[in-house]
PDB file of C-alpha atoms in Angstrom:
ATOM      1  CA  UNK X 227      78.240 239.821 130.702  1.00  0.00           C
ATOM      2  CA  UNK X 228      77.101 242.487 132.041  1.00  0.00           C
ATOM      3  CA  UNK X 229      79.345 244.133 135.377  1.00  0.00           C
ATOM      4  CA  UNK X 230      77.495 246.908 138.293  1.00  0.00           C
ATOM      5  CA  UNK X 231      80.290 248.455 140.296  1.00  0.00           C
ATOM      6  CA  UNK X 232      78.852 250.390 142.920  1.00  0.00           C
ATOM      7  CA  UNK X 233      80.278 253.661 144.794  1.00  0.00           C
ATOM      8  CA  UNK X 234      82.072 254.811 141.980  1.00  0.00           C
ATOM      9  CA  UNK X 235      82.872 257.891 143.120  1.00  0.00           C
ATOM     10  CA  UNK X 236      86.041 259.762 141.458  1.00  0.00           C
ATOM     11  CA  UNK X 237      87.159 256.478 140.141  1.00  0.00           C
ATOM     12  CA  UNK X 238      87.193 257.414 136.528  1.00  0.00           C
ATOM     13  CA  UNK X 239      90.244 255.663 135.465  1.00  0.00           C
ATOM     14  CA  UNK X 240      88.929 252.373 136.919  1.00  0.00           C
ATOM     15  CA  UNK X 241      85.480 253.016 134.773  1.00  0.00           C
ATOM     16  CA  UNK X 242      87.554 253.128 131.633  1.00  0.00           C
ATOM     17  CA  UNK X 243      89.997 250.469 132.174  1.00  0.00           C
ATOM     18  CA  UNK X 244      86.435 248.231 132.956  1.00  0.00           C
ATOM     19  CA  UNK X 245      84.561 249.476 130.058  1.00  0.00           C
ATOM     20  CA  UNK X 246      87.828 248.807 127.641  1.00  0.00           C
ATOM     21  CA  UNK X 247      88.180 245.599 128.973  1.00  0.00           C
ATOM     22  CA  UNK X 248      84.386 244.676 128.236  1.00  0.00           C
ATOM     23  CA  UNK X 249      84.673 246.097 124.772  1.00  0.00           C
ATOM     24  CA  UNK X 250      82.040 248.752 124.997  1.00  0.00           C
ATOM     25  CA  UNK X 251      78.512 247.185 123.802  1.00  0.00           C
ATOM     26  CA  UNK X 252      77.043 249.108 127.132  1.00  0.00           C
ATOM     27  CA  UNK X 253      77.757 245.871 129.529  1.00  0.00           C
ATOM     28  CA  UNK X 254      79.376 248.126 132.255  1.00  0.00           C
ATOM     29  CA  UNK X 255      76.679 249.610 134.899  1.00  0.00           C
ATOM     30  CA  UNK X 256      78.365 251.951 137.705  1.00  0.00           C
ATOM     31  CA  UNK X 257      76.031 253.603 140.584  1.00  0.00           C
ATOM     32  CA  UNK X 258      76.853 256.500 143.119  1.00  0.00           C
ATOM     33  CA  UNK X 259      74.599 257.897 145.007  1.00  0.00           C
ATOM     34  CA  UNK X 260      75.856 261.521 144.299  1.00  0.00           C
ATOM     35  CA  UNK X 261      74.728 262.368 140.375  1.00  0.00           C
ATOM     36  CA  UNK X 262      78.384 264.861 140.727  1.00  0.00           C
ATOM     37  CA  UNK X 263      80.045 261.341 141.079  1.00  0.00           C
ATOM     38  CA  UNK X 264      82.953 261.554 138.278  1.00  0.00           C
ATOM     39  CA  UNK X 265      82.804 258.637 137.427  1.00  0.00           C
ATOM     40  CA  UNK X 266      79.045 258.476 136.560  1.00  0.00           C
ATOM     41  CA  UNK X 267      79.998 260.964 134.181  1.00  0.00           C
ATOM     42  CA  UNK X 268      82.133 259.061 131.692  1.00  0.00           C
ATOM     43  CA  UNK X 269      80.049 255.802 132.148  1.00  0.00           C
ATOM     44  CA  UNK X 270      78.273 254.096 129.330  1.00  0.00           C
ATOM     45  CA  UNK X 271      75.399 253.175 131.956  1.00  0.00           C
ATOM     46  CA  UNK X 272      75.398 255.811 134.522  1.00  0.00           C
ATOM     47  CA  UNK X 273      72.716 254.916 137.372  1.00  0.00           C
ATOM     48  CA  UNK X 274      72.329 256.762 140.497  1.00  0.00           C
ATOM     49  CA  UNK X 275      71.879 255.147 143.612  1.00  0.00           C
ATOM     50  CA  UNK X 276      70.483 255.424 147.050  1.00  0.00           C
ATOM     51  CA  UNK X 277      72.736 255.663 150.050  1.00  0.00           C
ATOM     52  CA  UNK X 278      74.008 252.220 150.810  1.00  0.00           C
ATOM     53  CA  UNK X 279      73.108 252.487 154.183  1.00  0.00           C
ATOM     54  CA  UNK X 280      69.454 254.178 152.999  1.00  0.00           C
ATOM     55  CA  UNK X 281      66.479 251.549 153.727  1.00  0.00           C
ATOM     56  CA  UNK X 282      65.459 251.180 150.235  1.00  0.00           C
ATOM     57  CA  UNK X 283      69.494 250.723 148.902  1.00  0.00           C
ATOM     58  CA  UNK X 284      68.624 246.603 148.720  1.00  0.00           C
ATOM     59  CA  UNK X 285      65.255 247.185 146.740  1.00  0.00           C
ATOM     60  CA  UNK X 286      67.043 249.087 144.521  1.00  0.00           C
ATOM     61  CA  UNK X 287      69.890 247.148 143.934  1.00  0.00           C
ATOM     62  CA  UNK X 288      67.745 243.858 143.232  1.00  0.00           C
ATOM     63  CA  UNK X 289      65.428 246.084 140.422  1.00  0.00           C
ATOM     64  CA  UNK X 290      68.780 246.943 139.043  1.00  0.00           C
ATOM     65  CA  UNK X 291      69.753 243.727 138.744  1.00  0.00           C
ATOM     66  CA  UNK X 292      66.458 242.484 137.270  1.00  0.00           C
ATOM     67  CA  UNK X 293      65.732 245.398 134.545  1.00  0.00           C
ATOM     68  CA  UNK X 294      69.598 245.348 133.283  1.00  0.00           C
ATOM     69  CA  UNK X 295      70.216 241.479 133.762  1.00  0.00           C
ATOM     70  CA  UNK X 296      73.012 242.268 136.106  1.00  0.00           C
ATOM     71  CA  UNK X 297      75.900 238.783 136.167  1.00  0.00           C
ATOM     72  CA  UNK X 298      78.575 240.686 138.418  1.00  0.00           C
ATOM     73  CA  UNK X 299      78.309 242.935 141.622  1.00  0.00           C
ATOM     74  CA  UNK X 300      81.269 244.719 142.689  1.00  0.00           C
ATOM     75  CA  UNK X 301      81.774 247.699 144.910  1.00  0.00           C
ATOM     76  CA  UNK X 302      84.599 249.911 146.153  1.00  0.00           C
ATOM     77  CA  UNK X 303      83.821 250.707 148.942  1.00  0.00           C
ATOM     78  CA  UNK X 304      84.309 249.071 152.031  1.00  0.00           C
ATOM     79  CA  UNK X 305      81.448 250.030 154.001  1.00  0.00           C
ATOM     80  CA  UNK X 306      79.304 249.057 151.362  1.00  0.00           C
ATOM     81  CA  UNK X 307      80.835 245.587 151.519  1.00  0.00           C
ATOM     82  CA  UNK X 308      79.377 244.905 154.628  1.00  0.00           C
ATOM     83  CA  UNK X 309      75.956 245.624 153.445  1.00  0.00           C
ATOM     84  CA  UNK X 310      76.251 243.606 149.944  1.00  0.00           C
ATOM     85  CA  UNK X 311      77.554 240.264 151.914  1.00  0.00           C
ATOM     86  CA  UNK X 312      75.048 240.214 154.401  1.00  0.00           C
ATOM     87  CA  UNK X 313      72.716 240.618 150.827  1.00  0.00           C
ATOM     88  CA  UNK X 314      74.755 238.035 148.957  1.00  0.00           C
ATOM     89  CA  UNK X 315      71.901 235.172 149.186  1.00  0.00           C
ATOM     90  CA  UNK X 316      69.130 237.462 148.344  1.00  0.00           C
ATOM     91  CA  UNK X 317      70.524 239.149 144.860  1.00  0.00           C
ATOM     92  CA  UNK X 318      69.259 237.963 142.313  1.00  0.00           C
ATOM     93  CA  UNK X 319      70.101 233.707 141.165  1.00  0.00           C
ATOM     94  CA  UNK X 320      71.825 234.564 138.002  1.00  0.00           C
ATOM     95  CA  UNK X 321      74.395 237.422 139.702  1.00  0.00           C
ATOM     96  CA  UNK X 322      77.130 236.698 141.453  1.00  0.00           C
ATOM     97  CA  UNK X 323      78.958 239.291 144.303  1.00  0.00           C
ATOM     98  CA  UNK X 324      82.581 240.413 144.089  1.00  0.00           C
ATOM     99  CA  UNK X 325      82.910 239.800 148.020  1.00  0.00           C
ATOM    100  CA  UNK X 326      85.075 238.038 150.645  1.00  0.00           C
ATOM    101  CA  UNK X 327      83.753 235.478 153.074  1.00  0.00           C
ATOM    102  CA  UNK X 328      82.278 236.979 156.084  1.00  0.00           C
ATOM    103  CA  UNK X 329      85.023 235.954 158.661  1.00  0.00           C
ATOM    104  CA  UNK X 330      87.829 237.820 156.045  1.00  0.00           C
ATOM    105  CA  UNK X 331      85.752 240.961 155.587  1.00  0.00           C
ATOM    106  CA  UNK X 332      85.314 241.291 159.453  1.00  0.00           C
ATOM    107  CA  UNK X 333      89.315 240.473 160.076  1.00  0.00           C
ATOM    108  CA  UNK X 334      90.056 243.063 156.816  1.00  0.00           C
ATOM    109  CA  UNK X 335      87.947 246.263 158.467  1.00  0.00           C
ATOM    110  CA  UNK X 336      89.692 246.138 162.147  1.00  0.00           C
ATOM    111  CA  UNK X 337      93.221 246.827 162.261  1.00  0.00           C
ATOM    112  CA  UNK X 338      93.724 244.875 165.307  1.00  0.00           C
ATOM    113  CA  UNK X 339      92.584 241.967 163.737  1.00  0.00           C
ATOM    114  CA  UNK X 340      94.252 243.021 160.595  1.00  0.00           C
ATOM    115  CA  UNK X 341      97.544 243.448 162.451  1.00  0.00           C
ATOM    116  CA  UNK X 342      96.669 239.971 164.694  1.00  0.00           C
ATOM    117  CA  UNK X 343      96.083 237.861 161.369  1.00  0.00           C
ATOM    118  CA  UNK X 344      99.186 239.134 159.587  1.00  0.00           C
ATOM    119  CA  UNK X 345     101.084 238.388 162.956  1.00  0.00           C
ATOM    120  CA  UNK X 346      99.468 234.645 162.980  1.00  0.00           C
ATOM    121  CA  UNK X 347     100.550 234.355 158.988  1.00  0.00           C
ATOM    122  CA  UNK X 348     104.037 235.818 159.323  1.00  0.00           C
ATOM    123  CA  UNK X 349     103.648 239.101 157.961  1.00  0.00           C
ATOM    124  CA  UNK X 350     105.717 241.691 159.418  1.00  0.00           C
ATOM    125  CA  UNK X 351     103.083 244.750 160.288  1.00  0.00           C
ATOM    126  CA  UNK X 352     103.541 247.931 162.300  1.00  0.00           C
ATOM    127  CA  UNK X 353     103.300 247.500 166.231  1.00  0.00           C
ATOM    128  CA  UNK X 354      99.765 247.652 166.878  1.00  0.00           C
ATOM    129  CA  UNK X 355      98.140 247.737 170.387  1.00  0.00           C
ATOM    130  CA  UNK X 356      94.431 249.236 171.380  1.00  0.00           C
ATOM    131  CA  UNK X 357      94.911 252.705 173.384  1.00  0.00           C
ATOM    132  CA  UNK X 358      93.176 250.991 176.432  1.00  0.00           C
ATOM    133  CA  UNK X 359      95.909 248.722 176.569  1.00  0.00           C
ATOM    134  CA  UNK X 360      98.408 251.160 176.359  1.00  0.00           C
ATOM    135  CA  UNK X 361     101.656 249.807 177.823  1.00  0.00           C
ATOM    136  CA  UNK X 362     103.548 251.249 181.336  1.00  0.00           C
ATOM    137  CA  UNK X 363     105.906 254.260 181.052  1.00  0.00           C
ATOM    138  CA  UNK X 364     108.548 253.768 179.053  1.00  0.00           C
ATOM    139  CA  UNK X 365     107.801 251.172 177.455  1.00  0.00           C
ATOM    140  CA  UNK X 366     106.330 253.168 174.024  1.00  0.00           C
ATOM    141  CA  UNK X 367     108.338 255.347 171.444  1.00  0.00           C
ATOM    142  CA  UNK X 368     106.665 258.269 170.798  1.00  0.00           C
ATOM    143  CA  UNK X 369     105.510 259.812 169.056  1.00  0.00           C
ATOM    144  CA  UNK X 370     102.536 257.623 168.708  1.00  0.00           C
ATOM    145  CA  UNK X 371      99.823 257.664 166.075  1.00  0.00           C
ATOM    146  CA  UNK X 372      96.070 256.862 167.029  1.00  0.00           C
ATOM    147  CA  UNK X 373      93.983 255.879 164.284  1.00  0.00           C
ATOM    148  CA  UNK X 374      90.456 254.226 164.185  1.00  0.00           C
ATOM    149  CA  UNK X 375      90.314 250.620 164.480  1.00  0.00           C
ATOM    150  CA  UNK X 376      87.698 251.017 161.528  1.00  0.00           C
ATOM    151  CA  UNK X 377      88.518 254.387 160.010  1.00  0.00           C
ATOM    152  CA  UNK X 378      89.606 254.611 156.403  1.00  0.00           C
ATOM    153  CA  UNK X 379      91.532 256.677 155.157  1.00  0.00           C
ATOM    154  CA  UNK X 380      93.429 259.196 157.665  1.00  0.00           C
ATOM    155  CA  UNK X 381      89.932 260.230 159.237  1.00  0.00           C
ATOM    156  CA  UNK X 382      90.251 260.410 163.089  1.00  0.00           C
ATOM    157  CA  UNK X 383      94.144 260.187 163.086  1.00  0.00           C
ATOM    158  CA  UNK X 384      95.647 261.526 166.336  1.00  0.00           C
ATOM    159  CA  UNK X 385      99.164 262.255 167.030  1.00  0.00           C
ATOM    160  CA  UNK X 386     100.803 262.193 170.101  1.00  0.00           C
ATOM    161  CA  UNK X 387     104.218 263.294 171.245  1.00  0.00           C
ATOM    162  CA  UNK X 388     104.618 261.977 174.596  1.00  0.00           C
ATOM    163  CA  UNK X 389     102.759 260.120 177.437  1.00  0.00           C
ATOM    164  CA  UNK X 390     101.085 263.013 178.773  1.00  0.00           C
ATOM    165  CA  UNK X 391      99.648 264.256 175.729  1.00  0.00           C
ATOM    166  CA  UNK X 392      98.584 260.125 175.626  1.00  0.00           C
ATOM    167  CA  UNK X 393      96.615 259.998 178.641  1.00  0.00           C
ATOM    168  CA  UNK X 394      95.320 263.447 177.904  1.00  0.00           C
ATOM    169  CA  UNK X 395      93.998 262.335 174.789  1.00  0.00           C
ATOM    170  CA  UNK X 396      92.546 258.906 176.275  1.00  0.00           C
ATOM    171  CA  UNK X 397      90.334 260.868 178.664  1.00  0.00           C
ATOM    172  CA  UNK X 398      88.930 262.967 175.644  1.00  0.00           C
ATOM    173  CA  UNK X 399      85.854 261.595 175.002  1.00  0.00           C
ATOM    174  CA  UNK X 400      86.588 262.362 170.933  1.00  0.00           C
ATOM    175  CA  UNK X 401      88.413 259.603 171.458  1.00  0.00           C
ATOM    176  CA  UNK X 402      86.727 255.851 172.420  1.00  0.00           C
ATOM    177  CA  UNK X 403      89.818 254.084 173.731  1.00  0.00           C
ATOM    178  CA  UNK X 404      87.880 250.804 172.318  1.00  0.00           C
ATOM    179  CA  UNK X 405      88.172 252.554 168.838  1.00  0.00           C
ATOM    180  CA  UNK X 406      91.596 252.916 168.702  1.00  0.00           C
ATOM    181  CA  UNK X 407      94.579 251.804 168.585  1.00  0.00           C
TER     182      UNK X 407
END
């Protein structure tokens, strides 16, 4: 079998772990698009990658596939998700993607939906609401924490104190009330 995990990044531990689990014999391919990419450096089959969101990033990845008879696509990264399942029925027959069904991915990148779902399932989750919803006066504990309804990470975090700072901050532009919450 041999196993492409994309975006590698600084995950070395995870390339060791995979290439101890496959028992060496140079069956675990990793990509990054940045040759500095840790863990490119301790791979057995370092390749280096176009951007995923680069035009010729599918071209490449079905070559890849061909030349090292690739059985398992996995990424970690979740942007890069989106773009592998909307490539899932063009890789090639032989390899299978490491990816959710459509309708999970989209629910698993928006944290409304994330927060709705878990809500539905009866999974207690932090009180989520979009920042053009806010609520009246009074009726929120600050201080309140804006984050990106797709951000990762803590990119675009906001923090605010109290109401005023709250509409303040809604009327910055830097921050898309739809992109919030």
């Amino acid at each position: 079998m041999h196993l492409l995990i994309t975006c590698i990044g600084r995950q070395v531990q995870l390339t060791e772990y995979f290439q101890a689990a496959l028992q060496g014999n140079n069956r675990l391919f990793v990509s990054d698009c940045s040759e500095s990419a840790p863990g490119l450096r301790i791979a057995d089959n370092p390749l280096l990658s176009p951007r995923f969101t680069s035009q010729e990033y599918s071209e490449w990845l079905f070559k890849t596939c061909s030349e090292y008879a690739i059985d398992w696509i996995m990424t970690l990264s979740v942007d890069d998700l989106l773009i592998l399942s909307q490539l899932k029925d063009k890789v090639p027959e032989w390899t299978r993607l490491v990816c959710p069904p459509e309708h999970s991915l989209q629910i698993g990148v928006d944290k409304l939906k994330t927060t709705r779902f878990c809500e539905q399932v009866g999974i207690m989750a932090p009180r989520t609401i979009a920042v053009k919803d806010f609520l009246e006066p009074g009726s929120l504990e600050f201080p309140v924490i804006a984050k990106q309804v797709k951000g990762k990470g803590s990119q675009g975090i906001k923090i605010f104190r109290n109401l005023r700072e709250l509409e303040s901050g809604i009327d910055n532009p830097e921050l898309s009330q739809s992109d919030y919450i």
